[in-house]
Amino acid sequence: MTRISTAPPQELTAALELLLDERSRKSLAERAARISAVYRGGGATAQAILDEDDALAYALYRLPATYAATIHALGRLRERAPHFAPRRVLDLGAGLGTASRAAREIWPRIEKLSLLDRSAPFLALARRLAGEALSAAEIVVGDLSAPPDLGGPFDLVVASYAFTEIAEDSLATAVDAAWANCGGALALVEPGTPRDHARLMRMRARLVAAGARVSLPCPHSAPCPLAPPDWCHFSVRLARSRDHKLLKGADAPFEDEKFAYLVATRAEAEIAPAPARMSARPEVLKHGLRIKLCTEAGIAEVMVAKRDKRKFAPIKKKDWGDEVAAEEISAGE
Ligand SMILES: C[S@@+](CC[C@H](N)C(=O)[O-])C[C@H]1O[C@@H](n2cnc3c(N)ncnc32)[C@H](O)[C@@H]1O
């Protein structure tokens, strides 16, 4: 994939720095620790983000990772469908507008952005941080499992790390509502855990039953062939800023965010899936590479020998999550 910056946009970083000048880093770090404990314990935003300073702590310690995963997934969509140029975008469970900002970076000509969330502190800070990227955005308070009339359909509906918070018994209605608002592509980005992958697969099955085509990351719309304990997820590396490190109490200059994603599309969007995709990091062996693929025919493992230069040269440039063309899939000599 052409390299995309996974760092939050400069405009957002600058706006956050201004707010930080008025705050104690120590108190924000304490808030970040509490918020992290709530999310890790399976709690949702309603328990984690109680006021605008909590939202600010989230912006510094967690948003860089959700942004990186989301812009990576949307970058994959652009790579698969260069002709797709959404003008109207709906961001469900928008929080601070993370996915909206990522979508704007990928498709700068977006004309209308609508953000829906039920968290008052997140939306209050989203308004304060709006800047140019979200200046004309419509920010709506509401429940994504029973959304108000948002003036859809939208060319792109995106939800980043939002469905993970929807209760099991509301998941079906929430995904139906997202699909009803979608006139082109629906992109769901979720944490890369077995639980979230299993839920994503249930949403996938429901979308397919409703007539959706699965365009990414899967090469087909048939049921997912993976069986537990295996699950489909990807990884994105992001640099940590000084404040990010401070709030996390971490020294490492980067972190790897594991995420799962799904893009379901309507036939009109004409987004065909790739014939195959690397479903893990290639394993480097003495004589070549062992590559795990998800293909139209199911899960496959291929060996590409170093001496098979015609195949080895292009494949060694690829990584986990990359598309693989049909001619690259056949086993090496
Ligand atoms: C972990 S945050 C993610 C925020 C943002 N999308 C991001 O990627 O950083 C989950 C978001 O989903 C929202 N959310 C959860 N359940 C919701 C619901 N039923 N209706 C609307 N928003 C919801 C939360 O308020 C929160 O803003």
Coordinates of C-alpha atoms and ligand atoms in Angstrom, one line a residue:
M1 CA 0.0 0.0 0.0
T2 CA 1.3 3.5 -0.7
R3 CA 2.5 4.8 2.6
I4 CA -0.1 6.8 4.6
S5 CA 0.9 8.8 7.6
T6 CA -0.7 7.2 10.7
A7 CA 0.0 10.2 12.9
P8 CA -3.1 12.3 13.8
P9 CA -3.4 15.4 11.5
Q10 CA -1.2 18.3 12.5
E11 CA -4.2 20.6 12.9
L12 CA -5.6 18.3 15.7
T13 CA -2.2 17.9 17.4
A14 CA -1.8 21.7 17.5
A15 CA -5.3 22.3 18.9
L16 CA -4.6 19.6 21.6
E17 CA -1.3 21.3 22.5
L18 CA -3.1 24.6 23.1
L19 CA -5.5 22.9 25.5
L20 CA -2.7 21.1 27.2
D21 CA -1.0 24.3 28.1
E22 CA -3.9 24.9 30.6
R23 CA -3.8 21.4 32.1
S24 CA -1.6 19.4 34.5
R25 CA 0.0 16.5 32.8
K26 CA -0.1 14.6 36.0
S27 CA -3.8 14.8 36.4
L28 CA -4.3 13.9 32.8
A29 CA -2.1 10.8 33.3
E30 CA -4.2 9.8 36.3
R31 CA -7.3 10.1 34.2
A32 CA -5.7 8.1 31.3
A33 CA -4.9 5.3 33.8
R34 CA -8.4 5.2 35.1
I35 CA -10.0 5.3 31.6
S36 CA -7.6 2.6 30.4
A37 CA -8.6 0.4 33.3
V38 CA -12.3 0.9 32.5
Y39 CA -11.9 0.0 28.8
R40 CA -9.6 -2.9 29.6
G41 CA -12.2 -4.2 32.0
G42 CA -14.8 -4.3 29.3
G43 CA -16.4 -1.0 30.3
A44 CA -17.7 1.4 27.7
T45 CA -17.3 5.1 27.0
A46 CA -20.3 6.0 29.2
Q47 CA -18.3 4.7 32.2
A48 CA -14.9 5.8 31.0
I49 CA -15.4 9.4 29.8
L50 CA -17.2 11.4 32.4
D51 CA -16.2 15.0 31.5
E52 CA -14.2 17.0 29.0
D53 CA -10.9 16.5 30.7
D54 CA -11.4 12.7 30.4
A55 CA -12.1 13.3 26.7
L56 CA -8.9 15.2 26.4
A57 CA -6.9 12.4 28.2
Y58 CA -8.5 10.0 25.6
A59 CA -7.4 12.2 22.8
L60 CA -3.8 12.0 23.9
Y61 CA -3.5 8.4 25.1
R62 CA -6.0 6.4 22.9
L63 CA -7.0 8.4 19.9
P64 CA -3.6 8.1 18.1
A65 CA -4.1 4.3 18.0
T66 CA -7.8 4.3 16.9
Y67 CA -6.9 7.0 14.3
A68 CA -3.9 4.9 13.0
A69 CA -6.1 1.8 12.6
T70 CA -8.9 3.7 10.9
I71 CA -6.7 5.6 8.4
H72 CA -5.0 2.3 7.6
A73 CA -8.3 0.6 6.9
L74 CA -9.6 3.5 4.9
G75 CA -6.3 3.6 3.0
R76 CA -6.9 -0.1 2.1
L77 CA -10.3 0.9 0.7
R78 CA -8.8 3.6 -1.4
E79 CA -6.1 1.2 -2.7
R80 CA -8.8 -1.3 -3.7
A81 CA -11.2 1.3 -5.1
P82 CA -9.3 4.3 -6.5
H83 CA -12.5 5.3 -8.3
F84 CA -14.5 5.6 -5.0
A85 CA -14.7 9.2 -3.9
P86 CA -17.2 9.6 -1.1
R87 CA -18.8 13.1 -0.9
R88 CA -21.2 12.4 2.0
V89 CA -19.8 10.6 5.1
L90 CA -21.4 9.5 8.3
D91 CA -19.2 8.7 11.3
L92 CA -21.1 6.5 13.8
G93 CA -19.9 6.5 17.5
A94 CA -17.6 9.3 16.3
G95 CA -16.2 10.3 19.7
L96 CA -13.8 13.2 18.8
G97 CA -14.3 12.6 15.1
T98 CA -11.4 10.3 14.7
A99 CA -12.8 8.4 11.7
S100 CA -14.0 11.7 10.1
R101 CA -10.6 13.1 10.3
A102 CA -9.1 10.0 8.8
A103 CA -11.6 10.0 6.0
R104 CA -10.8 13.6 5.2
E105 CA -7.1 12.8 4.9
I106 CA -7.9 10.0 2.5
W107 CA -10.5 11.8 0.5
P108 CA -10.0 15.6 0.9
R109 CA -12.9 16.4 -1.3
I110 CA -15.6 15.1 1.1
E111 CA -18.4 17.7 1.1
K112 CA -20.6 16.6 4.0
L113 CA -19.6 15.0 7.3
S114 CA -22.1 13.9 9.9
L115 CA -21.0 12.7 13.3
L116 CA -23.3 10.7 15.6
D117 CA -22.5 9.9 19.2
R118 CA -24.2 9.7 22.6
S119 CA -21.3 10.9 24.7
A120 CA -21.8 14.6 25.7
P121 CA -18.2 15.1 26.8
F122 CA -16.7 13.6 23.6
L123 CA -19.0 15.7 21.4
A124 CA -18.3 18.9 23.5
L125 CA -14.6 18.5 23.0
A126 CA -15.1 17.4 19.3
R127 CA -16.8 20.8 18.8
R128 CA -14.0 22.7 20.5
L129 CA -11.3 20.9 18.5
A130 CA -13.2 21.0 15.2
G131 CA -10.8 23.3 13.3
E132 CA -10.9 23.3 9.5
A133 CA -11.4 19.5 9.2
L134 CA -14.7 19.4 11.1
S135 CA -15.8 23.1 10.8
A136 CA -18.8 22.3 8.6
A137 CA -19.6 18.9 10.2
E138 CA -23.0 18.2 11.5
I139 CA -22.6 16.9 15.1
V140 CA -25.6 14.9 16.3
V141 CA -26.3 13.5 19.8
G142 CA -28.0 10.1 19.4
D143 CA -27.9 6.3 19.7
L144 CA -26.4 4.5 16.8
S145 CA -28.7 1.5 17.4
A146 CA -31.7 3.7 16.9
P147 CA -30.4 6.8 15.1
P148 CA -32.5 9.8 14.3
D149 CA -33.1 10.7 10.6
L150 CA -29.6 11.8 9.5
G151 CA -30.5 12.7 5.9
G152 CA -28.9 9.6 4.4
P153 CA -27.9 7.7 2.4
F154 CA -24.2 8.5 2.8
D155 CA -21.6 7.4 0.3
L156 CA -19.4 6.2 3.2
V157 CA -20.6 5.2 6.6
V158 CA -17.7 4.6 9.0
A159 CA -17.6 3.4 12.6
S160 CA -14.3 3.2 14.5
Y161 CA -14.1 1.2 17.7
A162 CA -17.8 2.0 18.3
F163 CA -19.7 -1.3 17.6
T164 CA -17.4 -3.0 20.2
E165 CA -19.5 -1.0 22.8
I166 CA -22.9 -2.1 21.5
A167 CA -24.6 -4.7 23.7
E168 CA -25.1 -8.1 22.1
D169 CA -28.9 -7.8 21.9
S170 CA -28.6 -4.4 20.0
L171 CA -25.9 -5.4 17.6
A172 CA -28.3 -6.5 14.8
T173 CA -30.4 -3.4 14.9
A174 CA -27.3 -1.2 15.1
V175 CA -25.8 -2.8 12.0
D176 CA -29.1 -2.7 10.1
A177 CA -29.3 1.1 10.9
A178 CA -25.8 1.6 9.6
W179 CA -26.5 -0.3 6.4
A180 CA -29.8 1.6 5.9
N181 CA -27.8 4.9 6.0
C182 CA -25.2 3.5 3.5
G183 CA -25.5 4.2 -0.2
G184 CA -21.9 3.0 -1.1
A185 CA -19.5 1.6 1.5
L186 CA -19.8 0.7 5.2
A187 CA -16.5 0.5 7.0
L188 CA -16.3 -1.0 10.5
V189 CA -13.1 -0.8 12.4
E190 CA -12.9 -2.7 15.6
P191 CA -10.3 -3.8 18.2
G192 CA -8.2 -6.8 16.9
T193 CA -9.5 -9.3 19.5
P194 CA -11.1 -12.7 19.1
R195 CA -14.3 -11.3 20.7
D196 CA -14.5 -8.4 18.3
H197 CA -13.6 -10.5 15.3
A198 CA -16.4 -13.0 16.2
R199 CA -18.9 -10.1 16.5
L200 CA -17.7 -8.6 13.2
M201 CA -18.3 -11.9 11.5
R202 CA -21.9 -11.9 12.9
M203 CA -22.4 -8.4 11.5
R204 CA -20.8 -9.6 8.2
A205 CA -23.2 -12.5 7.9
R206 CA -26.1 -10.1 8.5
L207 CA -25.0 -7.6 6.0
V208 CA -24.5 -10.3 3.3
A209 CA -28.0 -11.6 4.0
A210 CA -29.2 -8.0 3.5
G211 CA -27.6 -8.0 0.0
A212 CA -24.2 -6.5 0.8
R213 CA -21.0 -7.5 -0.9
V214 CA -17.9 -7.9 1.3
S215 CA -15.2 -5.9 -0.4
L216 CA -12.4 -5.8 2.2
P217 CA -10.4 -7.4 3.7
C218 CA -12.0 -10.7 2.6
P219 CA -11.6 -12.0 -1.0
H220 CA -15.3 -13.2 -1.0
S221 CA -18.6 -12.8 0.7
A222 CA -19.0 -16.5 1.6
P223 CA -18.8 -17.4 5.3
C224 CA -15.4 -16.7 6.9
P225 CA -13.3 -20.0 6.9
L226 CA -11.4 -19.2 10.0
A227 CA -12.2 -21.2 13.1
P228 CA -11.3 -20.4 16.7
P229 CA -8.7 -20.0 18.1
D230 CA -7.7 -18.3 14.9
W231 CA -9.1 -14.9 14.2
C232 CA -8.6 -12.3 11.5
H233 CA -6.8 -9.1 12.5
F234 CA -4.2 -6.8 11.4
S235 CA -1.6 -4.5 12.9
V236 CA -0.5 -0.9 12.5
R237 CA 2.6 0.7 14.0
L238 CA 2.3 4.3 15.3
A239 CA 4.8 6.7 16.7
R240 CA 4.2 7.9 20.2
S241 CA 4.5 11.6 20.9
R242 CA 6.1 12.9 24.1
D243 CA 2.7 13.5 25.7
H244 CA 1.4 10.1 24.5
K245 CA 4.4 8.4 26.3
L246 CA 3.9 10.6 29.4
L247 CA 0.2 9.7 29.6
K248 CA 0.9 6.0 29.1
G249 CA 3.9 6.0 31.4
A250 CA 5.7 4.2 28.6
D251 CA 9.2 4.7 27.2
A252 CA 8.9 3.0 23.8
P253 CA 8.7 5.5 20.9
F254 CA 6.1 3.5 19.1
E255 CA 3.3 1.0 19.6
D256 CA 1.5 -1.6 17.5
E257 CA -2.3 -1.4 17.4
K258 CA -4.1 -4.6 16.5
F259 CA -7.4 -4.1 14.8
A260 CA -10.0 -5.9 12.7
Y261 CA -12.0 -4.4 9.9
L262 CA -14.7 -5.0 7.4
V263 CA -15.9 -3.0 4.4
A264 CA -19.3 -4.0 3.0
T265 CA -20.5 -2.4 -0.1
R266 CA -23.6 -1.9 -2.3
A267 CA -23.5 -3.2 -5.9
E268 CA -23.6 0.4 -7.2
A269 CA -20.2 1.2 -5.5
E270 CA -18.6 -1.5 -7.7
I271 CA -15.8 -2.4 -5.3
A272 CA -14.7 -5.9 -6.1
P273 CA -12.6 -7.7 -3.5
A274 CA -8.9 -8.6 -4.0
P275 CA -8.3 -12.2 -5.1
A276 CA -6.2 -12.8 -2.0
R277 CA -4.7 -11.0 1.0
M278 CA -1.9 -11.8 3.4
S279 CA -3.5 -12.8 6.7
A280 CA -0.3 -12.8 8.7
R281 CA 3.2 -11.4 8.6
P282 CA 5.3 -13.5 6.1
E283 CA 7.5 -16.0 7.9
V284 CA 11.1 -15.6 6.8
L285 CA 12.8 -19.0 6.2
K286 CA 16.3 -19.7 5.1
H287 CA 15.3 -20.5 1.5
G288 CA 12.3 -18.2 1.1
L289 CA 9.1 -17.0 2.6
R290 CA 6.1 -18.8 4.0
I291 CA 3.0 -16.8 3.3
K292 CA -0.4 -17.2 4.9
L293 CA -3.2 -16.1 2.6
C294 CA -6.9 -15.7 2.7
T295 CA -8.0 -16.5 -0.9
E296 CA -11.3 -16.9 -2.8
A297 CA -10.9 -20.7 -2.2
G298 CA -10.2 -20.4 1.5
I299 CA -7.1 -20.2 3.7
A300 CA -3.9 -21.2 2.0
E301 CA -0.2 -21.3 2.8
V302 CA 2.3 -20.8 0.0
M303 CA 6.1 -21.0 -0.1
V304 CA 7.9 -18.7 -2.3
A305 CA 11.5 -19.8 -2.8
K306 CA 14.3 -17.2 -3.1
R307 CA 15.5 -18.9 -6.2
D308 CA 12.2 -18.2 -7.9
K309 CA 13.2 -14.6 -8.5
R310 CA 10.2 -13.7 -10.6
K311 CA 7.9 -14.4 -7.8
F312 CA 10.1 -13.6 -4.9
A313 CA 11.0 -10.0 -5.8
P314 CA 7.5 -8.6 -5.7
I315 CA 6.3 -10.8 -2.8
K316 CA 9.1 -9.9 -0.4
K317 CA 8.0 -6.2 -0.6
K318 CA 4.5 -7.2 0.8
D319 CA 3.4 -7.4 4.3
W320 CA 0.5 -8.5 6.5
G321 CA -2.8 -7.2 5.2
D322 CA -1.5 -6.6 1.6
E323 CA -3.4 -7.7 -1.4
V324 CA -1.8 -10.5 -3.5
A325 CA -2.6 -10.9 -7.2
A326 CA -3.8 -14.2 -8.7
E327 CA -0.5 -14.9 -10.4
E328 CA 1.5 -14.4 -7.2
I329 CA -0.5 -17.0 -5.3
S330 CA 0.5 -20.2 -7.1
A331 CA 3.2 -22.1 -5.2
G332 CA 6.8 -21.3 -5.9
E333 CA 9.1 -23.7 -7.7
Ligands
LIG1 C1 -13.9 3.8 22.1 S1 -14.8 5.2 21.6 C2 -14.3 5.4 19.9 C3 -14.5 6.8 19.5 C4 -13.9 7.1 18.1 N1 -14.8 6.6 17.1 C5 -12.5 6.7 17.9 O1 -12.2 5.9 17.1 O2 -11.6 7.2 18.7 C6 -16.5 4.5 21.3 C7 -17.5 5.5 20.9 O3 -18.7 4.9 20.6 C8 -19.7 5.7 21.2 N2 -20.9 4.8 21.4 C9 -21.0 3.7 22.0 N3 -22.2 3.2 22.0 C10 -23.0 4.1 21.4 C11 -24.3 4.2 21.0 N4 -25.2 3.2 21.3 N5 -24.8 5.2 20.3 C12 -23.9 6.2 19.9 N6 -22.6 6.2 20.2 C13 -22.1 5.1 20.9 C14 -19.1 6.2 22.5 O4 -19.9 7.2 23.0 C15 -17.7 6.5 22.0 O5 -17.7 7.8 21.5

